[in-house]
Amino acid sequence: MEIIFQLLDCDYIQLNGSPVIRLFGKTKDGKTVCGFLKNYFPYFYVIPKGDLKENLKNFSQLIVKIEETEKFLPIGFQSKKTKLTKITVSDPSRVPEIRDWIKDRNLAEEIFEADILFKYRFMADFNIFGMRWYKISGHNINTTTVRAEKNIEVEKIEEVSDSDIAPLKYLSIDIEVAAGETLPDPKKDPIAMISLSFSPQFEGRESLVLVAKPIKMKDAIGFRSEKEMLEEFVKIIEKFDPDVITGYNINNFDLPYIAERLRQCKINLAIGRCAYKPMATRKITQKFRNSITGRIIADVYEIIKEVTEKGQAKIFKLKRYGLGDVAKEVLNESKLDLMRSEITKYWDGTEEQIQKLVEYCRKDSVLALRLLLEKSLLDKFIEIARITGLLLQDVLESGETARIENILIREFNKQDYVLPLKPTSKEILLRKEEREAKGLKGALVLEPEIGLHKNIVYLDFKAMYPSIFIAFNICPTTLLIGNGNENLEFITTPSGAKFVSKNVREGIIPKIVRHLINERDRIKKAMSIAANEYERKILDAKQDALKIVANSFYGQTGYVRSRLYVLDIANAITSCGRSLIQQTKKIVESDPRFKVIYGDTDSIMVKTPSDDLDKIFEFGKEIEEKVNSALKGIVQMKIDSIFKTLLILSKKRYAGLKVEKLNGQYQEKVIMRGIETVRRDWCDLSSETLMNVIEIILKEGNSKKAFDYVRNVLQDLEKGNIPLEKLVITKSISKSLKEYKGVQPHIELWKKLRKRSPATAPGIGDRIAFVIIKGPQLMSERAEDPEYVKAHGLKIDSRYYIESQILPPLERVFEALKISKSELLGIGKQVVLTDIVEKARKNELSSGLIDKFICSKCNQIYRRVPLSGKCECGGNIIFYSTIA
DNA sequence: TAATGGTAGGGGAGGAAAACGGTCGCCTAT
DNA sequence: TATTGATAGGCGACCGTATTCCTCCCCTAC
């Protein structure tokens, strides 16, 4: 019997004292498969002290084999292999125990690879990668432990080259709990309803809501109790048998909540493809991790956060990540609006209200699923799995370390090297101290020429750090430590570190990275001739994944928790980078026609002496060739873009009018980097105003027009014509309350929100939205929840917005243009003044509109003007209206 | 077999430190 | 010529205010 499937999950069970590997997958025609593989055991290596067999006799019944072997040690260039002892064990779960026993009794000089997850030990040895396709041969077996259509005992397994994705089944989940104003407690508050959304359809349905009340409505089922509802939920999962379970924030809310309710109702938690393994929920400092055997949990909330915050955010960029905000931005679809506290009211309300709640709940699961599918959010992660070998689930929930280590273990072992253990907390501390003392210097940012420029060509190095790894053969395995190898051919980096040259031995990381870069080039070529949009999209995800993985290696060398942390290597790489960018600047400027006006890490911006776009492009080509021939075999430079106009404000902050040739026609596009328009901690009004001003300047160079525009915005603001939404500022909560030392607006508001309603207050990692209201306190204490402001009719501090949100970014722009900022400041003052005069003229003063007086400096409010004419703080008293 | 990539750099807010300015008392020269 | 009083001016201490610097924090570029 032979079958070809895509590998979705892998785990092991312990059967009769030996491990059995299970491979879960799906075939092209949608059949579920589970392959079982026996006779594979976990092992690790040690450099022993004394008689290891004797020392390990306590574990004799666990130990399968102890044998002598020879391997290269991982850190520092090794001219020959070292004698090691390989210990093979019968139970993966007890490896840590034996390892720690050896460590604690100091029975070994060093231990290697005793902390590789068993499934990954297996996958590395069999060269198996998550989400790739495999052909297994073997015989059918009958089992009730696994819920798969085909269960096969594997005799042979081989990879099948295929870039397709199996027809996966998706289930999106959202639950509602009626717990009033308090935080729902899974130990006592029952689930009111569960909405399910399916792809493909399930029994002719797109979605279904299970309700713990005996209601009757379309695409919903009512139950007499929560327990009955949950039993049906488990049944549906089994029947539909999804490969991917998704939803919005399911990892931190819905899934752990469901798990606890199942426990409370004494329902079996084995909702995965193994009939005995319950779904697992572990709490790891603030966050939950969930796993369901044979299925993949993909939390759309977490994915969106990752792609927008860590990636280059090609798809979208948001200030907040509520499902409503995301759906509106991405799908242009609004979420049904229902306040948290209203859920209980509706749930206890009329039939009609319950139906409304059902639709609200349904919409959430539908939206999450649409986001996942319509935006192909999984594609990139699937490709990362295929490249690194991790299972898709682990790509989704772990960081770069796991990805890199999984590539390393494979390549190290292939070349007869052993991989070090992860550092202990003591080692981590030592490394931190080392880094503190020696320092890890980063990249070089060239001093910018601030101001407005024309005719700029922007060039950058292709994959700079990966190229440096290759060019200088940088790797822990090629690093020369100490003496004794002076006769070997080596390369010295500007930081002084020495690496044996490729002729002696190619480093492992250089080899991996070289492969990744070449592969990416190949994919990019294939992309340009892709047969259809579907194929192109997958190739694009793949090339993006290759880039991400190739760029991750550098970070690991300087990361104290990494297996391959070597500070000298991290410093070697950055030192090469700094040197290269400086050399490049010199090479370019050796031609008097060109001037490098800015550069950051791996890029340069060059001013050229022509107004003609084609000519600038030619200049770019010329520079490209010159640099490439000078730095041949090290790095490659390429034109990234041409800027017709470019406004540089400071390091890492600029805006430019990029021109691109599309079908023979030049297209213009405004690019902004680092400035407030791309930052999420400024209000929309601020971003928009700045964006428009910059656009006017870049496209028309007309600062008078920009001024007039600003004046209008300020007047609108003073008159209160700006919708509150545009004044909302968001900032994220990065740590727990007690860790904050200083006073900050969003943190002060956080304190207030927690007091008002512990149930709905945001948590660590969330973004908090606020506006600044009028009042005498510190600005930080005047941050208020926009909803609260609306509900209580509080007044916005327009002065704050003018002086601290709108004007400063604009001042910086005009300053770079050498337009005096007092002129701009004048506009601000003028507006405040004209507005008062305007009101007076309209006779609004006497109509009671102005009923109070406020200090212009500290915002203290007076009913009558103090006799002194000055505020207690010394500032001037001006008119103040609560109606404005 | 618990998990967590890096540095460079701008900029806002708050608070501490240092600088400034005014007043007062004291002293001295005229 | 010696003494006395008024007065201007210098100086340091003191205190409150305006600046500057530093730290913390967030977010971005690469």
Tab-separated table of N, CA, C and O in Angstrom, chain A residues 635-720:
chain	number	residue	atom	x	y	z
A	635	VAL	N	29.461	41.399	-1.829
A	635	VAL	CA	28.044	41.751	-1.806
A	635	VAL	C	27.643	42.271	-3.173
A	635	VAL	O	28.494	42.656	-3.979
A	636	GLN	N	26.335	42.309	-3.364
A	636	GLN	CA	25.836	42.793	-4.643
A	636	GLN	C	24.889	43.954	-4.401
A	636	GLN	O	23.988	43.883	-3.584
A	637	MET	N	25.123	45.046	-5.155
A	637	MET	CA	24.270	46.218	-4.983
A	637	MET	C	23.284	46.307	-6.136
A	637	MET	O	23.608	45.929	-7.257
A	638	LYS	N	22.047	46.764	-5.803
A	638	LYS	CA	21.066	46.919	-6.875
A	638	LYS	C	20.233	48.180	-6.646
A	638	LYS	O	20.082	48.634	-5.505
A	639	ILE	N	19.717	48.732	-7.741
A	639	ILE	CA	18.857	49.905	-7.621
A	639	ILE	C	17.553	49.461	-6.973
A	639	ILE	O	16.944	48.490	-7.418
A	640	ASP	N	17.147	50.179	-5.957
A	640	ASP	CA	15.858	49.870	-5.350
A	640	ASP	C	14.794	50.774	-5.941
A	640	ASP	O	13.726	50.323	-6.321
A	641	SER	N	15.112	52.061	-6.003
A	641	SER	CA	14.132	52.978	-6.577
A	641	SER	C	14.754	54.319	-6.940
A	641	SER	O	15.895	54.609	-6.571
A	642	ILE	N	13.972	55.101	-7.672
A	642	ILE	CA	14.382	56.450	-8.050
A	642	ILE	C	13.438	57.417	-7.350
A	642	ILE	O	12.222	57.212	-7.353
A	643	PHE	N	13.994	58.445	-6.737
A	643	PHE	CA	13.153	59.463	-6.110
A	643	PHE	C	13.269	60.767	-6.887
A	643	PHE	O	14.365	61.304	-7.042
A	644	LYS	N	12.123	61.229	-7.372
A	644	LYS	CA	12.094	62.504	-8.071
A	644	LYS	C	12.416	63.602	-7.052
A	644	LYS	O	13.261	64.450	-7.291
A	645	THR	N	11.730	63.559	-5.929
A	645	THR	CA	12.051	64.470	-4.830
A	645	THR	C	12.130	63.654	-3.553
A	645	THR	O	11.484	62.620	-3.415
A	646	LEU	N	12.963	64.143	-2.647
A	646	LEU	CA	13.175	63.413	-1.406
A	646	LEU	C	13.407	64.403	-0.277
A	646	LEU	O	14.258	65.292	-0.378
A	647	LEU	N	12.614	64.262	0.764
A	647	LEU	CA	12.755	65.146	1.913
A	647	LEU	C	13.321	64.336	3.072
A	647	LEU	O	12.670	63.426	3.570
A	648	ILE	N	14.542	64.689	3.475
A	648	ILE	CA	15.157	63.965	4.595
A	648	ILE	C	15.035	64.823	5.846
A	648	ILE	O	15.462	65.977	5.868
A	649	LEU	N	14.440	64.262	6.879
A	649	LEU	CA	14.272	65.010	8.125
A	649	LEU	C	15.406	64.720	9.098
A	649	LEU	O	15.892	65.604	9.793
A	650	SER	N	15.788	63.468	9.177
A	650	SER	CA	16.875	63.075	10.074
A	650	SER	C	17.191	61.617	9.772
A	650	SER	O	16.637	61.044	8.852
A	651	LYS	N	18.077	61.046	10.576
A	651	LYS	CA	18.359	59.627	10.402
A	651	LYS	C	17.063	58.833	10.558
A	651	LYS	O	16.274	59.093	11.465
A	652	LYS	N	16.849	57.891	9.701
A	652	LYS	CA	15.688	56.987	9.752
A	652	LYS	C	14.337	57.668	9.553
A	652	LYS	O	13.304	57.086	9.858
A	653	ARG	N	14.368	58.941	9.116
A	653	ARG	CA	13.105	59.644	8.881
A	653	ARG	C	13.172	60.413	7.565
A	653	ARG	O	13.915	61.378	7.451
A	654	TYR	N	12.416	59.976	6.589
A	654	TYR	CA	12.389	60.677	5.318
A	654	TYR	C	11.115	60.368	4.546
A	654	TYR	O	10.389	59.429	4.880
A	655	ALA	N	10.849	61.178	3.526
A	655	ALA	CA	9.708	60.951	2.646
A	655	ALA	C	10.168	61.247	1.238
A	655	ALA	O	10.951	62.170	1.021
A	656	GLY	N	9.706	60.478	0.291
A	656	GLY	CA	10.152	60.708	-1.077
A	656	GLY	C	9.078	60.419	-2.089
A	656	GLY	O	8.136	59.669	-1.821
A	657	LEU	N	9.215	61.028	-3.246
A	657	LEU	CA	8.308	60.764	-4.352
A	657	LEU	C	9.008	59.758	-5.260
A	657	LEU	O	9.912	60.107	-6.019
A	658	LYS	N	8.592	58.508	-5.112
A	658	LYS	CA	9.246	57.435	-5.844
A	658	LYS	C	8.611	57.308	-7.225
A	658	LYS	O	7.391	57.370	-7.353
A	659	VAL	N	9.436	57.152	-8.237
A	659	VAL	CA	8.861	56.960	-9.562
A	659	VAL	C	9.212	55.571	-10.080
A	659	VAL	O	10.314	55.070	-9.880
A	660	GLU	N	8.230	54.956	-10.695
A	660	GLU	CA	8.402	53.606	-11.194
A	660	GLU	C	7.871	53.545	-12.607
A	660	GLU	O	6.841	54.134	-12.915
A	661	LYS	N	8.591	52.804	-13.457
A	661	LYS	CA	8.108	52.684	-14.819
A	661	LYS	C	7.147	51.517	-14.885
A	661	LYS	O	7.470	50.404	-14.489
A	662	LEU	N	5.919	51.809	-15.308
A	662	LEU	CA	4.927	50.755	-15.419
A	662	LEU	C	4.340	50.840	-16.829
A	662	LEU	O	3.750	51.846	-17.198
A	663	ASN	N	4.525	49.802	-17.600
A	663	ASN	CA	4.085	49.788	-18.996
A	663	ASN	C	4.582	51.018	-19.751
A	663	ASN	O	3.835	51.689	-20.449
A	664	GLY	N	5.850	51.340	-19.549
A	664	GLY	CA	6.444	52.452	-20.279
A	664	GLY	C	6.111	53.824	-19.738
A	664	GLY	O	6.638	54.830	-20.179
A	665	GLN	N	5.223	53.852	-18.721
A	665	GLN	CA	4.818	55.137	-18.161
A	665	GLN	C	5.373	55.273	-16.751
A	665	GLN	O	5.398	54.316	-15.997
A	666	TYR	N	5.798	56.475	-16.381
A	666	TYR	CA	6.293	56.673	-15.025
A	666	TYR	C	5.128	56.909	-14.068
A	666	TYR	O	4.251	57.721	-14.310
A	667	GLN	N	5.138	56.168	-12.991
A	667	GLN	CA	4.095	56.302	-11.981
A	667	GLN	C	4.733	56.863	-10.715
A	667	GLN	O	5.828	56.468	-10.352
A	668	GLU	N	4.016	57.760	-10.066
A	668	GLU	CA	4.559	58.350	-8.847
A	668	GLU	C	3.918	57.738	-7.613
A	668	GLU	O	2.737	57.417	-7.617
A	669	LYS	N	4.731	57.610	-6.572
A	669	LYS	CA	4.193	57.064	-5.330
A	669	LYS	C	4.934	57.715	-4.171
A	669	LYS	O	6.161	57.833	-4.207
A	670	VAL	N	4.186	58.152	-3.180
A	670	VAL	CA	4.837	58.776	-2.030
A	670	VAL	C	5.251	57.696	-1.027
A	670	VAL	O	4.446	56.854	-0.646
A	671	ILE	N	6.524	57.725	-0.645
A	671	ILE	CA	7.059	56.757	0.308
A	671	ILE	C	7.401	57.507	1.600
A	671	ILE	O	7.991	58.577	1.542
A	672	MET	N	7.012	56.979	2.712
A	672	MET	CA	7.342	57.647	3.976
A	672	MET	C	7.988	56.645	4.922
A	672	MET	O	7.506	55.528	5.078
A	673	ARG	N	9.068	57.046	5.537
A	673	ARG	CA	9.759	56.166	6.473
A	673	ARG	C	10.015	56.867	7.795
A	673	ARG	O	10.533	57.999	7.809
A	674	GLY	N	9.610	56.223	8.848
A	674	GLY	CA	9.951	56.693	10.193
A	674	GLY	C	9.161	57.884	10.703
A	674	GLY	O	9.022	58.053	11.904
A	675	ILE	N	8.653	58.728	9.788
A	675	ILE	CA	7.959	59.929	10.242
A	675	ILE	C	6.574	59.598	10.797
A	675	ILE	O	6.103	58.489	10.670
A	676	GLU	N	5.960	60.593	11.398
A	676	GLU	CA	4.740	60.375	12.169
A	676	GLU	C	3.614	59.741	11.360
A	676	GLU	O	2.735	59.109	11.930
A	677	THR	N	3.650	59.905	10.056
A	677	THR	CA	2.574	59.320	9.240
A	677	THR	C	2.582	57.804	9.313
A	677	THR	O	1.566	57.172	9.057
A	678	VAL	N	3.732	57.205	9.605
A	678	VAL	CA	3.781	55.747	9.644
A	678	VAL	C	3.844	55.226	11.077
A	678	VAL	O	3.967	54.031	11.299
A	679	ARG	N	3.756	56.129	12.023
A	679	ARG	CA	3.831	55.693	13.419
A	679	ARG	C	2.424	55.552	13.991
A	679	ARG	O	1.541	56.340	13.708
A	680	ARG	N	2.275	54.557	14.831
A	680	ARG	CA	0.944	54.322	15.367
A	680	ARG	C	0.690	55.053	16.670
A	680	ARG	O	-0.364	54.941	17.243
A	681	ASP	N	1.680	55.774	17.169
A	681	ASP	CA	1.446	56.473	18.427
A	681	ASP	C	1.143	57.958	18.212
A	681	ASP	O	1.373	58.791	19.083
A	682	TRP	N	0.640	58.283	17.005
A	682	TRP	CA	0.160	59.637	16.740
A	682	TRP	C	-1.286	59.522	16.273
A	682	TRP	O	-1.655	58.525	15.664
A	683	CYS	N	-2.073	60.571	16.517
A	683	CYS	CA	-3.474	60.469	16.121
A	683	CYS	C	-3.603	60.605	14.605
A	683	CYS	O	-2.714	61.127	13.937
A	684	ASP	N	-4.734	60.147	14.079
A	684	ASP	CA	-4.961	60.179	12.632
A	684	ASP	C	-4.894	61.593	12.079
A	684	ASP	O	-4.386	61.813	10.984
A	685	LEU	N	-5.416	62.539	12.837
A	685	LEU	CA	-5.418	63.915	12.354
A	685	LEU	C	-3.981	64.365	12.109
A	685	LEU	O	-3.664	65.009	11.108
A	686	SER	N	-3.129	64.005	13.040
A	686	SER	CA	-1.725	64.356	12.939
A	686	SER	C	-1.093	63.718	11.698
A	686	SER	O	-0.446	64.383	10.892
A	687	SER	N	-1.324	62.407	11.553
A	687	SER	CA	-0.757	61.690	10.410
A	687	SER	C	-1.272	62.256	9.096
A	687	SER	O	-0.508	62.502	8.169
A	688	GLU	N	-2.596	62.452	9.047
A	688	GLU	CA	-3.200	62.926	7.797
A	688	GLU	C	-2.699	64.310	7.410
A	688	GLU	O	-2.371	64.554	6.253
A	689	THR	N	-2.674	65.201	8.389
A	689	THR	CA	-2.235	66.564	8.102
A	689	THR	C	-0.800	66.553	7.576
A	689	THR	O	-0.486	67.163	6.557
A	690	LEU	N	0.032	65.805	8.267
A	690	LEU	CA	1.432	65.738	7.864
A	690	LEU	C	1.575	65.107	6.482
A	690	LEU	O	2.318	65.578	5.629
A	691	MET	N	0.797	64.062	6.272
A	691	MET	CA	0.831	63.372	4.989
A	691	MET	C	0.484	64.338	3.861
A	691	MET	O	1.181	64.409	2.849
A	692	ASN	N	-0.584	65.102	4.045
A	692	ASN	CA	-1.006	66.025	2.998
A	692	ASN	C	0.027	67.129	2.773
A	692	ASN	O	0.314	67.495	1.640
A	693	VAL	N	0.579	67.635	3.866
A	693	VAL	CA	1.594	68.684	3.736
A	693	VAL	C	2.797	68.157	2.958
A	693	VAL	O	3.293	68.807	2.033
A	694	ILE	N	3.231	66.964	3.320
A	694	ILE	CA	4.402	66.397	2.648
A	694	ILE	C	4.101	66.151	1.175
A	694	ILE	O	4.927	66.416	0.301
A	695	GLU	N	2.895	65.702	0.909
A	695	GLU	CA	2.541	65.451	-0.482
A	695	GLU	C	2.558	66.747	-1.286
A	695	GLU	O	3.073	66.774	-2.406
A	696	ILE	N	2.024	67.808	-0.690
A	696	ILE	CA	2.026	69.095	-1.389
A	696	ILE	C	3.460	69.525	-1.667
A	696	ILE	O	3.802	69.958	-2.770
A	697	ILE	N	4.313	69.344	-0.670
A	697	ILE	CA	5.703	69.781	-0.823
A	697	ILE	C	6.456	68.934	-1.842
A	697	ILE	O	7.152	69.445	-2.714
A	698	LEU	N	6.265	67.621	-1.759
A	698	LEU	CA	6.993	66.740	-2.665
A	698	LEU	C	6.521	66.906	-4.106
A	698	LEU	O	7.315	66.894	-5.040
A	699	LYS	N	5.211	67.051	-4.264
A	699	LYS	CA	4.684	67.096	-5.622
A	699	LYS	C	4.683	68.495	-6.216
A	699	LYS	O	4.902	68.669	-7.400
A	700	GLU	N	4.403	69.503	-5.374
A	700	GLU	CA	4.257	70.848	-5.917
A	700	GLU	C	5.308	71.807	-5.407
A	700	GLU	O	5.495	72.888	-5.977
A	701	GLY	N	5.933	71.451	-4.312
A	701	GLY	CA	6.942	72.343	-3.741
A	701	GLY	C	6.363	73.679	-3.289
A	701	GLY	O	7.052	74.682	-3.220
A	702	ASN	N	5.071	73.669	-2.959
A	702	ASN	CA	4.383	74.907	-2.651
A	702	ASN	C	4.103	75.010	-1.150
A	702	ASN	O	3.102	74.504	-0.659
A	703	SER	N	4.993	75.690	-0.433
A	703	SER	CA	4.813	75.711	1.016
A	703	SER	C	3.692	76.665	1.443
A	703	SER	O	3.088	76.490	2.482
A	704	LYS	N	3.401	77.626	0.602
A	704	LYS	CA	2.294	78.548	0.913
A	704	LYS	C	0.976	77.770	0.956
A	704	LYS	O	0.168	77.912	1.865
A	705	LYS	N	0.811	76.901	-0.044
A	705	LYS	CA	-0.396	76.084	-0.106
A	705	LYS	C	-0.478	75.169	1.125
A	705	LYS	O	-1.538	74.991	1.710
A	706	ALA	N	0.691	74.628	1.502
A	706	ALA	CA	0.737	73.760	2.667
A	706	ALA	C	0.325	74.541	3.917
A	706	ALA	O	-0.437	74.048	4.754
A	707	PHE	N	0.801	75.767	4.005
A	707	PHE	CA	0.469	76.627	5.143
A	707	PHE	C	-1.035	76.848	5.245
A	707	PHE	O	-1.621	76.731	6.313
A	708	ASP	N	-1.627	77.201	4.115
A	708	ASP	CA	-3.068	77.468	4.113
A	708	ASP	C	-3.843	76.237	4.559
A	708	ASP	O	-4.811	76.324	5.301
A	709	TYR	N	-3.358	75.102	4.085
A	709	TYR	CA	-4.018	73.855	4.434
A	709	TYR	C	-3.949	73.634	5.947
A	709	TYR	O	-4.947	73.319	6.597
A	710	VAL	N	-2.763	73.838	6.519
A	710	VAL	CA	-2.578	73.645	7.958
A	710	VAL	C	-3.496	74.589	8.738
A	710	VAL	O	-4.132	74.189	9.713
A	711	ARG	N	-3.566	75.835	8.269
A	711	ARG	CA	-4.400	76.809	8.968
A	711	ARG	C	-5.847	76.313	9.065
A	711	ARG	O	-6.473	76.388	10.109
A	712	ASN	N	-6.326	75.751	7.965
A	712	ASN	CA	-7.698	75.243	7.969
A	712	ASN	C	-7.892	74.103	8.964
A	712	ASN	O	-8.884	74.046	9.670
A	713	VAL	N	-6.912	73.221	8.973
A	713	VAL	CA	-7.019	72.087	9.901
A	713	VAL	C	-7.080	72.602	11.335
A	713	VAL	O	-7.906	72.162	12.141
A	714	LEU	N	-6.205	73.549	11.644
A	714	LEU	CA	-6.157	74.065	13.007
A	714	LEU	C	-7.465	74.749	13.379
A	714	LEU	O	-7.962	74.601	14.502
A	715	GLN	N	-8.040	75.478	12.416
A	715	GLN	CA	-9.306	76.151	12.706
A	715	GLN	C	-10.405	75.137	12.966
A	715	GLN	O	-11.190	75.287	13.891
A	716	ASP	N	-10.421	74.094	12.160
A	716	ASP	CA	-11.416	73.043	12.375
A	716	ASP	C	-11.264	72.444	13.759
A	716	ASP	O	-12.238	72.157	14.451
A	717	LEU	N	-10.024	72.243	14.142
A	717	LEU	CA	-9.751	71.636	15.435
A	717	LEU	C	-10.259	72.533	16.559
A	717	LEU	O	-10.924	72.089	17.492
A	718	GLU	N	-9.980	73.819	16.441
A	718	GLU	CA	-10.406	74.774	17.459
A	718	GLU	C	-11.921	74.824	17.560
A	718	GLU	O	-12.489	74.915	18.637
A	719	LYS	N	-12.562	74.736	16.400
A	719	LYS	CA	-14.019	74.816	16.390
A	719	LYS	C	-14.657	73.504	16.802
A	719	LYS	O	-15.869	73.407	16.921
A	720	GLY	N	-13.834	72.486	16.972
A	720	GLY	CA	-14.385	71.194	17.362
A	720	GLY	C	-15.018	70.468	16.196
A	720	GLY	O	-15.903	69.644	16.360
